[in-house]
Amino acid sequence: MELATLKALADDTRYSVYRELTNASAPLSAQELADRLGVHANTVRMHLDRLRTVGLVEVESVHRGTVGRPQHTFSATVAPTEADTAATSATLLAGLLGTLAERTGATKSEAISTGRSWGREVAAQSQGRGCLPVLDTELSDLGFSPEVGRGDGTSEGGVRIEFLQCPFRELAEAYPELICNLHRGLCEGVVDFIGGGRVLEFSTLYDPEPCHVTVATATK
């Protein structure tokens, strides 16, 4: 989902307007939407304009054979499949949680702490593997397409793992302080729980050399 779309749906009322249209069997007027949602028609029109801007809604002019302006009716541009709806809902929920965390003052350290808890849960199921293989597997499963650099990790330079893709990029662009540090905490949690290594460096989306983690493992 595009960032502009995510932001458009982050408003509760606007999302309700969109859901009414996706669930409707026929196009609806602004007044019909207002009646269903219990809000003023002008409020609905404002939200419809935003949804049209990002391409989620289309408008049709209906001529009823009477004097005056035609009535405008609105419909969702795409009827989502069950899979699409699930993916959209998950993305929307993530965006709403990011907005909520930002508004309630969630800090960088809290994001890292939450990520570490996540990482420890992952590492607890590692079945005796080392921290680098576990971290590489988890990053792959999440969709980061990690590329492990050369080296055995025993020098202070460590092993650098590049993130060739970011499945949370749109969210990271919207909430970099939270999303990137949640990811950082995940990496630290995996390494700390398994032991025998440490995270030397983590670069976020906006660092000079973005999107990688460097891990050093203990010399045997």
PDB file of C-alpha atoms in Angstrom, residues 38-113:
ATOM      1  CA  GLY A  38     -24.214   9.443  11.762  1.00  0.00           C
ATOM      2  CA  VAL A  39     -22.087  12.407  10.678  1.00  0.00           C
ATOM      3  CA  HIS A  40     -22.729  15.585   8.679  1.00  0.00           C
ATOM      4  CA  ALA A  41     -22.811  15.270   4.888  1.00  0.00           C
ATOM      5  CA  ASN A  42     -20.201  18.022   4.516  1.00  0.00           C
ATOM      6  CA  THR A  43     -17.842  15.999   6.693  1.00  0.00           C
ATOM      7  CA  VAL A  44     -18.373  12.997   4.437  1.00  0.00           C
ATOM      8  CA  ARG A  45     -17.725  15.086   1.314  1.00  0.00           C
ATOM      9  CA  MET A  46     -14.419  16.288   2.746  1.00  0.00           C
ATOM     10  CA  HIS A  47     -13.307  12.712   3.365  1.00  0.00           C
ATOM     11  CA  LEU A  48     -14.524  11.586  -0.060  1.00  0.00           C
ATOM     12  CA  ASP A  49     -12.374  14.268  -1.683  1.00  0.00           C
ATOM     13  CA  ARG A  50      -9.309  12.910   0.097  1.00  0.00           C
ATOM     14  CA  LEU A  51     -10.134   9.329  -0.864  1.00  0.00           C
ATOM     15  CA  ARG A  52     -10.582  10.377  -4.499  1.00  0.00           C
ATOM     16  CA  THR A  53      -7.212  12.126  -4.438  1.00  0.00           C
ATOM     17  CA  VAL A  54      -5.410   8.887  -3.561  1.00  0.00           C
ATOM     18  CA  GLY A  55      -7.484   6.848  -6.011  1.00  0.00           C
ATOM     19  CA  LEU A  56      -9.592   4.823  -3.590  1.00  0.00           C
ATOM     20  CA  VAL A  57     -12.943   6.288  -4.613  1.00  0.00           C
ATOM     21  CA  GLU A  58     -14.555   7.268  -7.903  1.00  0.00           C
ATOM     22  CA  VAL A  59     -17.540   9.552  -8.472  1.00  0.00           C
ATOM     23  CA  GLU A  60     -20.403   9.306 -10.946  1.00  0.00           C
ATOM     24  CA  SER A  61     -22.926  11.993 -11.885  1.00  0.00           C
ATOM     25  CA  VAL A  62     -26.492  10.676 -11.894  1.00  0.00           C
ATOM     26  CA  HIS A  63     -29.082  12.617 -13.906  1.00  0.00           C
ATOM     27  CA  ARG A  64     -32.575  12.010 -12.550  1.00  0.00           C
ATOM     28  CA  GLY A  65     -34.511  13.861 -15.260  1.00  0.00           C
ATOM     29  CA  THR A  66     -35.303  16.825 -13.020  1.00  0.00           C
ATOM     30  CA  VAL A  67     -34.174  20.432 -13.010  1.00  0.00           C
ATOM     31  CA  GLY A  68     -30.981  21.133 -11.115  1.00  0.00           C
ATOM     32  CA  ARG A  69     -27.561  19.696 -10.695  1.00  0.00           C
ATOM     33  CA  PRO A  70     -27.044  15.948 -11.065  1.00  0.00           C
ATOM     34  CA  GLN A  71     -26.514  13.910  -7.931  1.00  0.00           C
ATOM     35  CA  HIS A  72     -23.048  12.551  -7.280  1.00  0.00           C
ATOM     36  CA  THR A  73     -22.680   8.976  -6.137  1.00  0.00           C
ATOM     37  CA  PHE A  74     -19.489   7.325  -4.960  1.00  0.00           C
ATOM     38  CA  SER A  75     -18.024   3.849  -5.088  1.00  0.00           C
ATOM     39  CA  ALA A  76     -14.753   2.180  -4.149  1.00  0.00           C
ATOM     40  CA  THR A  77     -12.432   1.875  -7.144  1.00  0.00           C
ATOM     41  CA  VAL A  78     -11.516  -1.748  -6.378  1.00  0.00           C
ATOM     42  CA  ALA A  79     -13.581  -4.475  -4.807  1.00  0.00           C
ATOM     43  CA  PRO A  80     -10.935  -6.078  -2.571  1.00  0.00           C
ATOM     44  CA  THR A  81     -10.529  -9.837  -2.467  1.00  0.00           C
ATOM     45  CA  GLU A  82     -10.363 -11.556   0.902  1.00  0.00           C
ATOM     46  CA  ALA A  83      -6.575 -11.720   0.692  1.00  0.00           C
ATOM     47  CA  ASP A  84      -6.309  -8.089  -0.364  1.00  0.00           C
ATOM     48  CA  THR A  85      -8.587  -7.049   2.474  1.00  0.00           C
ATOM     49  CA  ALA A  86      -6.514  -8.954   5.009  1.00  0.00           C
ATOM     50  CA  ALA A  87      -3.296  -7.390   3.728  1.00  0.00           C
ATOM     51  CA  THR A  88      -4.835  -3.924   3.652  1.00  0.00           C
ATOM     52  CA  SER A  89      -6.220  -4.336   7.152  1.00  0.00           C
ATOM     53  CA  ALA A  90      -2.857  -5.484   8.487  1.00  0.00           C
ATOM     54  CA  THR A  91      -1.076  -2.548   6.866  1.00  0.00           C
ATOM     55  CA  LEU A  92      -3.719  -0.152   8.093  1.00  0.00           C
ATOM     56  CA  LEU A  93      -3.481  -1.522  11.614  1.00  0.00           C
ATOM     57  CA  ALA A  94       0.295  -1.115  11.569  1.00  0.00           C
ATOM     58  CA  GLY A  95      -0.100   2.477  10.413  1.00  0.00           C
ATOM     59  CA  LEU A  96      -2.694   3.237  13.073  1.00  0.00           C
ATOM     60  CA  LEU A  97      -0.494   1.718  15.766  1.00  0.00           C
ATOM     61  CA  GLY A  98       2.409   3.839  14.540  1.00  0.00           C
ATOM     62  CA  THR A  99       0.242   6.943  14.716  1.00  0.00           C
ATOM     63  CA  LEU A 100      -0.979   5.993  18.186  1.00  0.00           C
ATOM     64  CA  ALA A 101       2.539   5.330  19.460  1.00  0.00           C
ATOM     65  CA  GLU A 102       3.738   8.661  18.097  1.00  0.00           C
ATOM     66  CA  ARG A 103       0.822  10.574  19.611  1.00  0.00           C
ATOM     67  CA  THR A 104       1.223   8.954  23.015  1.00  0.00           C
ATOM     68  CA  GLY A 105       4.904   9.816  23.086  1.00  0.00           C
ATOM     69  CA  ALA A 106       6.581   6.460  22.471  1.00  0.00           C
ATOM     70  CA  THR A 107      10.342   6.995  22.509  1.00  0.00           C
ATOM     71  CA  LYS A 108      13.309   5.556  20.665  1.00  0.00           C
ATOM     72  CA  SER A 109      14.366   3.587  23.751  1.00  0.00           C
ATOM     73  CA  GLU A 110      10.869   2.120  24.130  1.00  0.00           C
ATOM     74  CA  ALA A 111      10.874   1.034  20.491  1.00  0.00           C
ATOM     75  CA  ILE A 112      14.248  -0.658  20.961  1.00  0.00           C
ATOM     76  CA  SER A 113      13.049  -2.360  24.147  1.00  0.00           C
TER      77      SER A 113
END
